[in-house]
PDB file of C-alpha atoms in Angstrom:
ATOM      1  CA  UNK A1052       0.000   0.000   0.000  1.00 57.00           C
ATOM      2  CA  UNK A1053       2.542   2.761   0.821  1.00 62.00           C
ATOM      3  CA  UNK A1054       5.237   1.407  -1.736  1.00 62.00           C
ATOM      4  CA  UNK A1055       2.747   2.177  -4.485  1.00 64.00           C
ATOM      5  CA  UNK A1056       1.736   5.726  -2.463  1.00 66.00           C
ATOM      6  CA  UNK A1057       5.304   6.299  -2.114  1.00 68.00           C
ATOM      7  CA  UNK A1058       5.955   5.838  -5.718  1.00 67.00           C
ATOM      8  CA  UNK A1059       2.887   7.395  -7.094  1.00 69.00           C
ATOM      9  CA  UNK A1060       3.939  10.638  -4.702  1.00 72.00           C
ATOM     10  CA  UNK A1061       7.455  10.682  -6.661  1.00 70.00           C
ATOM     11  CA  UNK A1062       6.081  10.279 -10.203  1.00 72.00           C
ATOM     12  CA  UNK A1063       3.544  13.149  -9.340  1.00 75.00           C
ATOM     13  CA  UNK A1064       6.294  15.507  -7.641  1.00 79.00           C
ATOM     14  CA  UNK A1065       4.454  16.421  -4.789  1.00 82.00           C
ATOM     15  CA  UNK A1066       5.716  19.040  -2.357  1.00 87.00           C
ATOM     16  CA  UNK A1067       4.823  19.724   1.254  1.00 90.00           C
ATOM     17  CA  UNK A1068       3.770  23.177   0.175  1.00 93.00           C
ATOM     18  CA  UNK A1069       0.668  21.880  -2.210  1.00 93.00           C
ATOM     19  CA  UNK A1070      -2.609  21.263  -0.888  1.00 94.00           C
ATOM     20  CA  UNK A1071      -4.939  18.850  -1.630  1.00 92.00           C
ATOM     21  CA  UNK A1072      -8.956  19.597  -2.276  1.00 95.00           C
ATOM     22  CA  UNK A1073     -11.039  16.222  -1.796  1.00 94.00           C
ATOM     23  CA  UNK A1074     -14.471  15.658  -2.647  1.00 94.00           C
ATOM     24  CA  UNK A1075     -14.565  12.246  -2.279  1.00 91.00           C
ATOM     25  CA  UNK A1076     -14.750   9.415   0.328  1.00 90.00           C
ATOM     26  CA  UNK A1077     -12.215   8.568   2.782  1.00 88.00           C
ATOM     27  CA  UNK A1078     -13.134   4.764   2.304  1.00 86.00           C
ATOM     28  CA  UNK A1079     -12.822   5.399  -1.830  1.00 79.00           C
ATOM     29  CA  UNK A1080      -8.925   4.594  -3.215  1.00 75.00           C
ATOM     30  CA  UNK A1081      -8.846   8.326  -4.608  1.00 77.00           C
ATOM     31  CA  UNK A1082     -10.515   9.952  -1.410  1.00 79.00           C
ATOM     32  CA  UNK A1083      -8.590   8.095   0.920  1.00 77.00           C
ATOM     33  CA  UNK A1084      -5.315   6.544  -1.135  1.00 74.00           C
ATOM     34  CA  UNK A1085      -4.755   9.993  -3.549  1.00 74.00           C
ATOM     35  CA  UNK A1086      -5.353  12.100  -0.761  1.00 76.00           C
ATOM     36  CA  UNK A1087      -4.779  11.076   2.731  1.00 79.00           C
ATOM     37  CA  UNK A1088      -1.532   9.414   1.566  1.00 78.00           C
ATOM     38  CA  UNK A1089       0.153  12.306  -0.225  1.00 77.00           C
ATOM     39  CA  UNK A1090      -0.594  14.073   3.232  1.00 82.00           C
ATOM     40  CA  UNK A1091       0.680  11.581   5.230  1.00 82.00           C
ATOM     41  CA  UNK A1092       3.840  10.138   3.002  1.00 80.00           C
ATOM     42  CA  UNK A1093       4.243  13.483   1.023  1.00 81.00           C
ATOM     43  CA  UNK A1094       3.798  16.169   3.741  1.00 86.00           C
ATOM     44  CA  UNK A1095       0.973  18.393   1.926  1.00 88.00           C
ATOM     45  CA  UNK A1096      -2.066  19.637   3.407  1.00 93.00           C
ATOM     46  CA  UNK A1097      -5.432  17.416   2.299  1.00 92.00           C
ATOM     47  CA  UNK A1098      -8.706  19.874   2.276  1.00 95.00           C
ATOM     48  CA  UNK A1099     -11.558  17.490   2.920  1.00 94.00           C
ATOM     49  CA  UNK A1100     -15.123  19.057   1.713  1.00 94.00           C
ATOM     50  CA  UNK A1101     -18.213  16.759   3.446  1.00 92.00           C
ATOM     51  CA  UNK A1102     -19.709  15.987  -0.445  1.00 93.00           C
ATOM     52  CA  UNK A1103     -18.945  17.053  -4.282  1.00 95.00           C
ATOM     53  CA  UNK A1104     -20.367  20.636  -4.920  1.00 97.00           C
ATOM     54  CA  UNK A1105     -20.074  21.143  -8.705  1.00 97.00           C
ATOM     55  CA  UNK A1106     -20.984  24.718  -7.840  1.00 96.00           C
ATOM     56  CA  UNK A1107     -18.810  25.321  -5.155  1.00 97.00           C
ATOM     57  CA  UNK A1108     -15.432  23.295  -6.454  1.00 98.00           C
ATOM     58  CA  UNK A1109     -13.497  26.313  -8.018  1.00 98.00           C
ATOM     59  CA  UNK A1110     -14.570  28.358  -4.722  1.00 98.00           C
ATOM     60  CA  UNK A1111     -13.379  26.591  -2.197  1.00 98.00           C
ATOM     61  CA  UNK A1112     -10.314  25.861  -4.416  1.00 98.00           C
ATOM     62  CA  UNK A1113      -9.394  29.057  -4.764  1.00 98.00           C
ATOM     63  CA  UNK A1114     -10.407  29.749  -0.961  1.00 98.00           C
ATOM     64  CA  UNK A1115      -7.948  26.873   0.809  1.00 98.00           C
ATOM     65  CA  UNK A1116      -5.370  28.364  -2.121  1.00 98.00           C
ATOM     66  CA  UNK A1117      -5.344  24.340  -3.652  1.00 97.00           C
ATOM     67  CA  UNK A1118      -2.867  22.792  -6.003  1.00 95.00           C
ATOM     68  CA  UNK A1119      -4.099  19.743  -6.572  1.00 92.00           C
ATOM     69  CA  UNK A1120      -7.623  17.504  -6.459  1.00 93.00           C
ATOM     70  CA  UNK A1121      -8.837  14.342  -6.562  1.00 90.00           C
ATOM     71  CA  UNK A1122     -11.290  13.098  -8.900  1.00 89.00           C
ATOM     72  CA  UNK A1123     -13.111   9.919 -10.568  1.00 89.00           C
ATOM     73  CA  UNK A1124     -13.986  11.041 -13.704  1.00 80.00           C
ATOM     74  CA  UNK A1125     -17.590  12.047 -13.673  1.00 92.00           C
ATOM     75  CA  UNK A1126     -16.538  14.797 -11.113  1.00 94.00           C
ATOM     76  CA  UNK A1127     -14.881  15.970 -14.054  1.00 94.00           C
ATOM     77  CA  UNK A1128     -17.639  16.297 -16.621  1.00 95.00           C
ATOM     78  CA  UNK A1129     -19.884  17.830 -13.456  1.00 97.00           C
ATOM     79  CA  UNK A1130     -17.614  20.671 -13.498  1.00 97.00           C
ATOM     80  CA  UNK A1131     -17.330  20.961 -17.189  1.00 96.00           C
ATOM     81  CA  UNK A1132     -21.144  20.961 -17.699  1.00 97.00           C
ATOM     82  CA  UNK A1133     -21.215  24.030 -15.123  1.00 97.00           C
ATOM     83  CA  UNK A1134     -22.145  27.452 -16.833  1.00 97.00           C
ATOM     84  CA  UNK A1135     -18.806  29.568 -17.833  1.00 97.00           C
ATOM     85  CA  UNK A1136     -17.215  31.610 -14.713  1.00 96.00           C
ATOM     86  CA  UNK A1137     -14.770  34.176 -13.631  1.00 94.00           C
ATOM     87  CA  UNK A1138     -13.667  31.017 -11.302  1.00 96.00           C
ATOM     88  CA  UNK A1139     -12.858  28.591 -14.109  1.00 97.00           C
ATOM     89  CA  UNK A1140      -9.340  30.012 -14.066  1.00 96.00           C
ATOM     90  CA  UNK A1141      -8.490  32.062 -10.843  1.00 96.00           C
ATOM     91  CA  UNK A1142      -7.807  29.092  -8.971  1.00 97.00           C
ATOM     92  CA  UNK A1143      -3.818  27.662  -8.338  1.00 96.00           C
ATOM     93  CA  UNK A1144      -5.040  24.390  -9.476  1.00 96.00           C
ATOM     94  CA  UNK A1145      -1.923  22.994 -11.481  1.00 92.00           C
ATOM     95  CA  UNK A1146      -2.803  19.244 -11.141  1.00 89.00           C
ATOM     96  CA  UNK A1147      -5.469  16.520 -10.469  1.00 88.00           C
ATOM     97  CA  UNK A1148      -4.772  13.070 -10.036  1.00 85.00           C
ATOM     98  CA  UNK A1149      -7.863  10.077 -10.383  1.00 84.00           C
ATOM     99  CA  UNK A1150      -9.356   7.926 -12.930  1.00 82.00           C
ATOM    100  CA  UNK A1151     -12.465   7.402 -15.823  1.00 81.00           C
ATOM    101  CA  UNK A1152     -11.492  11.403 -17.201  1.00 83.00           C
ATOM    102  CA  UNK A1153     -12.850  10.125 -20.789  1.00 86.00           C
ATOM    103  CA  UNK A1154     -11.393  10.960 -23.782  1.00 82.00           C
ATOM    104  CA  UNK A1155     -14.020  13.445 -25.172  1.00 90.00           C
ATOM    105  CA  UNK A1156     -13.874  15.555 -22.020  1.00 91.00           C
ATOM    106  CA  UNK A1157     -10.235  15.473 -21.284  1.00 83.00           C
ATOM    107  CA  UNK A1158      -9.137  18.335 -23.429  1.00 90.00           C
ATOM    108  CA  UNK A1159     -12.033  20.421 -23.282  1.00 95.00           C
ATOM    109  CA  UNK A1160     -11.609  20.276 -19.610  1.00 94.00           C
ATOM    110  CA  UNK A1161      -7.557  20.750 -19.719  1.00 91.00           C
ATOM    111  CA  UNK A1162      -7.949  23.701 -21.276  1.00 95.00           C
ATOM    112  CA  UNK A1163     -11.405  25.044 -19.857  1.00 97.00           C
ATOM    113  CA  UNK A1164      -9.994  24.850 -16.579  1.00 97.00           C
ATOM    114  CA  UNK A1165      -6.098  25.475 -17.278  1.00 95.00           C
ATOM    115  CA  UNK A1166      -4.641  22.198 -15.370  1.00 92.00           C
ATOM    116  CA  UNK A1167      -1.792  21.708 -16.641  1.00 86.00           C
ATOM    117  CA  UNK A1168      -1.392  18.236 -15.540  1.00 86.00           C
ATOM    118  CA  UNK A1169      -3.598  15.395 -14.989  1.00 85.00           C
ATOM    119  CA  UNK A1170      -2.153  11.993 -13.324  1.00 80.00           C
ATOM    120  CA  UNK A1171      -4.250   8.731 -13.867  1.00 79.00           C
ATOM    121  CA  UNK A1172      -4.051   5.749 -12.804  1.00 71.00           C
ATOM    122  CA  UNK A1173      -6.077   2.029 -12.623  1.00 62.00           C
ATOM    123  CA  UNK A1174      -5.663  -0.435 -10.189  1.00 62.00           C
ATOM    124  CA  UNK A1175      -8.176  -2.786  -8.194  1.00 60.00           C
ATOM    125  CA  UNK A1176      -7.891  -2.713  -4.098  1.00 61.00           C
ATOM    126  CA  UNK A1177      -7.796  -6.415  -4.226  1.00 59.00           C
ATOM    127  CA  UNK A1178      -5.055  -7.045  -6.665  1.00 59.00           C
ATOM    128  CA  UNK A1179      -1.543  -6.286  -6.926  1.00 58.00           C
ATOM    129  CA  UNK A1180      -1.046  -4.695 -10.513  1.00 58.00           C
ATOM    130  CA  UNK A1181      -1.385  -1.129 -11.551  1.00 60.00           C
ATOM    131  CA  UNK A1182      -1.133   0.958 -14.684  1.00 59.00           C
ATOM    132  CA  UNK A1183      -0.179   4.906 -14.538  1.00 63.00           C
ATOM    133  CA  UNK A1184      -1.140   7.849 -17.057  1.00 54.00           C
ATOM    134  CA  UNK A1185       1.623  10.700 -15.925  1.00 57.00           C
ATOM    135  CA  UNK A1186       2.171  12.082 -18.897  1.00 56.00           C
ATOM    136  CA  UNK A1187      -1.519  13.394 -19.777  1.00 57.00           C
ATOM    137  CA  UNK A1188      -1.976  11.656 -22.393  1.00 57.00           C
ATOM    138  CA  UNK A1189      -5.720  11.868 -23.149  1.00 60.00           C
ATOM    139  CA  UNK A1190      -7.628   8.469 -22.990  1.00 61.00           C
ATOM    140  CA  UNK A1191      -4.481   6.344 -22.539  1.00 54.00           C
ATOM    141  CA  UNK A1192      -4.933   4.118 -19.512  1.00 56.00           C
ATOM    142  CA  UNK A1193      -1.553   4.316 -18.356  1.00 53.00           C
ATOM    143  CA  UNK A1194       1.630   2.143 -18.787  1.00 53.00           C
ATOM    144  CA  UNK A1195       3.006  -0.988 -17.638  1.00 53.00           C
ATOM    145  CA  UNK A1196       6.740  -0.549 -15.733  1.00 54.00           C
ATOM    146  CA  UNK A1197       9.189  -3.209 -17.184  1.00 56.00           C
ATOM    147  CA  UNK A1198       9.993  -3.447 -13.203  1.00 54.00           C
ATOM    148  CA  UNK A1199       6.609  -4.574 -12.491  1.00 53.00           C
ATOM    149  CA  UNK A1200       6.633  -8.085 -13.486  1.00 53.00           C
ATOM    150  CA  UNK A1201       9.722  -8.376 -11.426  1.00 55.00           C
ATOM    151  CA  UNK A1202       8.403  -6.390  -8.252  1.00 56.00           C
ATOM    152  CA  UNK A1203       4.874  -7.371  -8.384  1.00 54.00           C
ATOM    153  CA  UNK A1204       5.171 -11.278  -9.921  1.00 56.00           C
ATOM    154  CA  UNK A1205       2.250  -9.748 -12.724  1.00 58.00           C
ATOM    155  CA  UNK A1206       2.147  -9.633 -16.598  1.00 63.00           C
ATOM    156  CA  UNK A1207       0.065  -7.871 -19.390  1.00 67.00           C
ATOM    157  CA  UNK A1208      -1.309 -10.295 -21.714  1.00 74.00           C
ATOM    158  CA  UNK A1209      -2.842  -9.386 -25.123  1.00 80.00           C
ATOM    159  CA  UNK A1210      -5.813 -11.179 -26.244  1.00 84.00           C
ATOM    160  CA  UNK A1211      -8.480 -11.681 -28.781  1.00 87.00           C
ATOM    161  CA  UNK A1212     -12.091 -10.005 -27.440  1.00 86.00           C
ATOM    162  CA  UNK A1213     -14.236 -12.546 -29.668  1.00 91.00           C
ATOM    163  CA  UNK A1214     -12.895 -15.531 -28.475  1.00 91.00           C
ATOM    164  CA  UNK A1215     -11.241 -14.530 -24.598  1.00 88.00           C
ATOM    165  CA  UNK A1216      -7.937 -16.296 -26.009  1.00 90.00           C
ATOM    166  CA  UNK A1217      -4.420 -14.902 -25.886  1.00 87.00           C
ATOM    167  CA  UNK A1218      -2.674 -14.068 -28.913  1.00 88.00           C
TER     168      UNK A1218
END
């Protein structure tokens, strides 16, 4: 659990100084792994808000003076489908780190809301393998480490969707 915070903390480059808004649940992976680890592990300041306020996001944002959220990726279009505002871009927002941001959404919302970078990642609580998106590439679901097969005993395998086989 904190070997993959740890590293997921590097690959982001957080600093003690950013500060964290979160929306989400504590007992969610991005609520309470995203968040409450790159507090604890990292040394930055989490802002926990009680639910997701599509109309009060960039407020309080821009009120706790946040770097970074949290987000699955609905949260996302909420905000996107909210009318234009002054707010969209007076906020110190400079990442976001989650998962789901589609495709169609992803650069409307990059540049709509001027984050310049957006972390993703996919993993399952109950398994041991997990894929990263850090360089904001839109839709890609991340990449496989050539030192995870070693470190985690996993591997990718390709396969045919008609039949379930591997190729």
């Amino acid at each position: 659990f904190f070997l993959g915070a740890y590293g997921f903390i590097c690959a982001t480059n957080i600093k003690p100084d950013d500060i964290m808004y979160n929306t989400l649940p504590l007992y969610h992976s991005l609520g309470g792994w995203v968040c409450v680890t790159y507090s604890l592990l990292g040394g930055c300041t989490t802002v926990l808000r009680k639910k997701f306020s599509a109309t009060n996001f960039w407020k309080d944002c821009i009120k706790y003076k946040c770097t970074g959220f949290s987000y699955v990726g609905e949260l996302c279009r909420f905000l996107l489908a909210q009318p234009l505002s002054d707010n969209d871009r007076k906020h110190s927002i400079r990442f976001c780190a989650g998962n789901g941001l589609r495709q169609n959404i992803w650069t409307p919302f990059v540049e709509r809301f001027n984050i310049s970078q957006i972390y993703e990642f996919y993993a399952a609580t109950e398994s041991n393998a997990y894929f990263f998106n850090l360089d904001s590439h839109p839709g890609a679901c991340g990449f496989y480490s050539v030192a995870f097969p070693s470190l985690l005993g996993s591997i990718l395998v390709k396969f045919d969707p008609d039949t379930m086989e591997p190729l």
